[in-house]
Coordinates of C-alpha atoms in Angstrom, one line a residue:
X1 CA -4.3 38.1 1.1
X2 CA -5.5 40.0 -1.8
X3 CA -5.4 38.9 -5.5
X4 CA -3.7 41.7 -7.0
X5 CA -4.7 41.0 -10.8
X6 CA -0.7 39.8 -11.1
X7 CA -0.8 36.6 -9.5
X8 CA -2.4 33.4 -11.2
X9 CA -4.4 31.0 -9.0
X10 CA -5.6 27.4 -9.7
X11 CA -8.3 25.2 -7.9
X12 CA -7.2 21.8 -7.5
X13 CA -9.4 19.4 -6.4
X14 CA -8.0 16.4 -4.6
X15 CA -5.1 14.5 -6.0
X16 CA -5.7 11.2 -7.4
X17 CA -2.8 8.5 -6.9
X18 CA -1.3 7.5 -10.1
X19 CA 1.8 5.0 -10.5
X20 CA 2.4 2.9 -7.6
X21 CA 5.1 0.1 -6.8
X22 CA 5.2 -3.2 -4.4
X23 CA 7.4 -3.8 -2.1
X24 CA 7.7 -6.1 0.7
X25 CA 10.8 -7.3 3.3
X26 CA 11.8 -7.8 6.9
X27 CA 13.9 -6.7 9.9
X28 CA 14.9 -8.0 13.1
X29 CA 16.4 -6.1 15.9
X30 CA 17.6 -7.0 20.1
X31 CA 16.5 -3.0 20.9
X32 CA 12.7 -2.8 19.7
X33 CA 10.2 -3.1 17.6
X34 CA 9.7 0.7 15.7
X35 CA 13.2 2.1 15.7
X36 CA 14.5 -1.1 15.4
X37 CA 12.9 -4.2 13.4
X38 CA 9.7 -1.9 11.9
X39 CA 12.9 0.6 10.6
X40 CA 14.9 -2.3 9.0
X41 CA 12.3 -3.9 7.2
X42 CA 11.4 -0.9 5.2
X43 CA 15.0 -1.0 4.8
X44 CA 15.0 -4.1 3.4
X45 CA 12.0 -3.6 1.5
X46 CA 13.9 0.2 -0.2
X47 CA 12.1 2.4 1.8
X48 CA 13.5 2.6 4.2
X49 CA 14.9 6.7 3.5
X50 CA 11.2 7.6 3.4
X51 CA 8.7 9.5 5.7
X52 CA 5.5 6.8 5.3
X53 CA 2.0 8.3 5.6
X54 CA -0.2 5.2 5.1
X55 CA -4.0 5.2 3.5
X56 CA -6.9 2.9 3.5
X57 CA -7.4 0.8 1.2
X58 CA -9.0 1.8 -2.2
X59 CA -7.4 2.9 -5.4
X60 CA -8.4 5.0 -8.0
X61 CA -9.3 3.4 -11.8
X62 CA -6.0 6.1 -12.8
X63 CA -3.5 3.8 -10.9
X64 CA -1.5 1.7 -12.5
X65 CA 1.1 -0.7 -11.2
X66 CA 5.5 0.1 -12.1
X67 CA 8.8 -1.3 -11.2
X68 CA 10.5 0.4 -7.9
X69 CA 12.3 3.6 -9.1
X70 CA 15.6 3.0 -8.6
X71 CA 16.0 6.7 -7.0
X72 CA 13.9 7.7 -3.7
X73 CA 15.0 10.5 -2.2
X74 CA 15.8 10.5 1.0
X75 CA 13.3 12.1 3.3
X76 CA 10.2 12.6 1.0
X77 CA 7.2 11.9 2.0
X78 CA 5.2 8.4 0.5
X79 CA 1.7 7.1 1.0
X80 CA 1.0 3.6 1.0
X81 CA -0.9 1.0 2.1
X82 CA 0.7 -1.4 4.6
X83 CA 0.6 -4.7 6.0
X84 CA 2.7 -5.0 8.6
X85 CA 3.2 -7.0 11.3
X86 CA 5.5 -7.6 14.5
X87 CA 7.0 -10.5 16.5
X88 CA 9.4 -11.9 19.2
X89 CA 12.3 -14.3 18.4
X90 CA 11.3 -17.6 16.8
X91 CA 8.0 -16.8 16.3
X92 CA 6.6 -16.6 12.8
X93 CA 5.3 -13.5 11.8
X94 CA 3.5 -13.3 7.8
X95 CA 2.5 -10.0 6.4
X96 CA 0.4 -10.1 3.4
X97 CA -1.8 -7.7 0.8
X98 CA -4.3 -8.7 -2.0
X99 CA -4.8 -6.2 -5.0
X100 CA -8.1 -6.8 -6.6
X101 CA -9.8 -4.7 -9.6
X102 CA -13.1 -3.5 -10.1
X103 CA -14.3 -3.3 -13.6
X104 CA -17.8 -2.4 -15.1
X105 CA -20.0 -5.3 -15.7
X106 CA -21.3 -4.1 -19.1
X107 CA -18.4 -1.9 -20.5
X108 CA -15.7 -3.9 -19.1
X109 CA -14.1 0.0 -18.4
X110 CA -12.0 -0.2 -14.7
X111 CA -13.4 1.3 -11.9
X112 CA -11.1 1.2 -8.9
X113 CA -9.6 -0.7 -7.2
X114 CA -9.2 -2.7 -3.4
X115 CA -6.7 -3.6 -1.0
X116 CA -7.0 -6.1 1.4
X117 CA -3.9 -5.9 4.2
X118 CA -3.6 -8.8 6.4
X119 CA -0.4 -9.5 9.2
X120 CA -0.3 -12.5 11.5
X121 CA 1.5 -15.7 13.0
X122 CA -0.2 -17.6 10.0
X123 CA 1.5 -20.0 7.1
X124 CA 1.4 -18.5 3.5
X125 CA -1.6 -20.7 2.7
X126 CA -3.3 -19.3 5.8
X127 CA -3.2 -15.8 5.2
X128 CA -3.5 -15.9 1.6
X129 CA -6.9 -17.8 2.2
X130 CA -8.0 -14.9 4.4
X131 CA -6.4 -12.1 2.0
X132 CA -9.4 -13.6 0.3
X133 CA -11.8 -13.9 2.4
X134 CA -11.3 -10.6 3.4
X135 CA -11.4 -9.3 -0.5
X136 CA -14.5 -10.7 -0.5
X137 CA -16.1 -9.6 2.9
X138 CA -15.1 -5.9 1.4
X139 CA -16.2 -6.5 -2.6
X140 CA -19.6 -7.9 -1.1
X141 CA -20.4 -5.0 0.9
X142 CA -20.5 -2.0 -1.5
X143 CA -19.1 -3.4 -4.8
X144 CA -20.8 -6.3 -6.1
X145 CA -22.2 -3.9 -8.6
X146 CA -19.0 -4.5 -10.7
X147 CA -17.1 -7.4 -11.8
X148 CA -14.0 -8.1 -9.3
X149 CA -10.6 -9.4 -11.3
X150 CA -7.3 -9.7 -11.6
X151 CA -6.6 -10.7 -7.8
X152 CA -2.9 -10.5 -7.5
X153 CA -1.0 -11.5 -3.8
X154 CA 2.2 -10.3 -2.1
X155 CA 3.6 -11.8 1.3
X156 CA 6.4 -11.7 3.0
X157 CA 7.0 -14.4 6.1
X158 CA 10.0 -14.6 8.4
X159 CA 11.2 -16.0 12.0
X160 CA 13.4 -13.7 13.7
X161 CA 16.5 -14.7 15.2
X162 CA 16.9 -11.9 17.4
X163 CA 14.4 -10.2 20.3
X164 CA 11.6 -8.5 17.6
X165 CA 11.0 -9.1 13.9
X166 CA 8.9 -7.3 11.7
X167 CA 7.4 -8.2 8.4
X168 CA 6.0 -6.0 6.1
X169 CA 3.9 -5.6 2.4
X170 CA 3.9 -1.7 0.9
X171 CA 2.1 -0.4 -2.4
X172 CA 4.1 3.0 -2.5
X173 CA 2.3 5.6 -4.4
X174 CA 4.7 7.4 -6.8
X175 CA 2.7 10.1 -9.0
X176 CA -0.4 12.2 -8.0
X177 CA -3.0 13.3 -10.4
X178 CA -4.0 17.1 -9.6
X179 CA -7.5 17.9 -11.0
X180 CA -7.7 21.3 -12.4
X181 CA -11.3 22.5 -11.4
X182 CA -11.0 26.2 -11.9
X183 CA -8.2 28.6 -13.4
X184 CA -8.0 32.5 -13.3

């Protein structure tokens, strides 16, 4: 393909999540776990209608936390970060996520953030103690540089009634940042 002098071209350089959400619910199924229980929790949780593509666990100082639209459309494509966990009938099953925030120890100014993404047969107490721990483990190896705050935690816990349950914590990324790095 040749740039015939009539067409303008940009180079983006890789887009930077923006606006996310939280989300969190469960399913239960008698057929199976992934077109069944997995399915209906992200039903439950409003996302059900979406195409999930999920990332690790890091976010960018440009994200910033806003209510669920009330309008997804069906079949886009979302990223997010995802606890989720699986179960058989009467067993407990506890998905949970810790946010954390990284900020500059001498300015203060945010510089990311972590995710920690935990799913289990634990209590609440349990797996919020090793959202935690895990926080930590992570902060300590790489970013004890900067000041770690504002720890927020999601779960979601639930014992199925039928053959498989699923439980499940999402922060949906909304908006994208593109990065201009060269114009025509």
């Amino acid at each position: 393909m040749t740039n015939s002098g009539n067409d303008h071209r940009l180079l983006l350089g890789n887009r930077i999540p923006h606006e996310f959400f939280i989300t969190k619910g469960s399913g239960e199924s008698d057929i199976t776990i992934h077109a069944g229980s997995f399915h209906l929790a992200l039903c439950n949780a409003g996302i059900g209608m979406k195409n999930i593509v999920t990332y690790s666990s890091v976010l960018p100082a440009e994200a910033r936390q806003i209510e669920m639209p009330e309008y997804l459309k069906q079949g886009d494509v979302m990223e997010a970060i995802m606890a989720a966990g699986h179960c058989r009938k009467g067993e407990r099953i506890t998905a949970g996520m810790a946010i954390g925030w990284l900020y500059e120890r001498d300015t203060g100014v945010k510089f990311g953030g972590l995710v920690s993404e935990i799913s289990g047969n634990y209590p609440v107490g349990e797996i919020e103690q090793k959202l935690n721990e895990s926080m930590l483990e992570i902060y300590h190896h790489g970013y004890d540089d900067y000041r770690l705050g504002d720890l927020q935690m999601i779960t979601e816990t639930f014992v199925p009634h039928k053959q498989y349950g699923t439980a499940l914590v999402a922060l949906c990324f909304n908006s994208y940042i593109y990065p201009v790095l060269k114009g025509d």
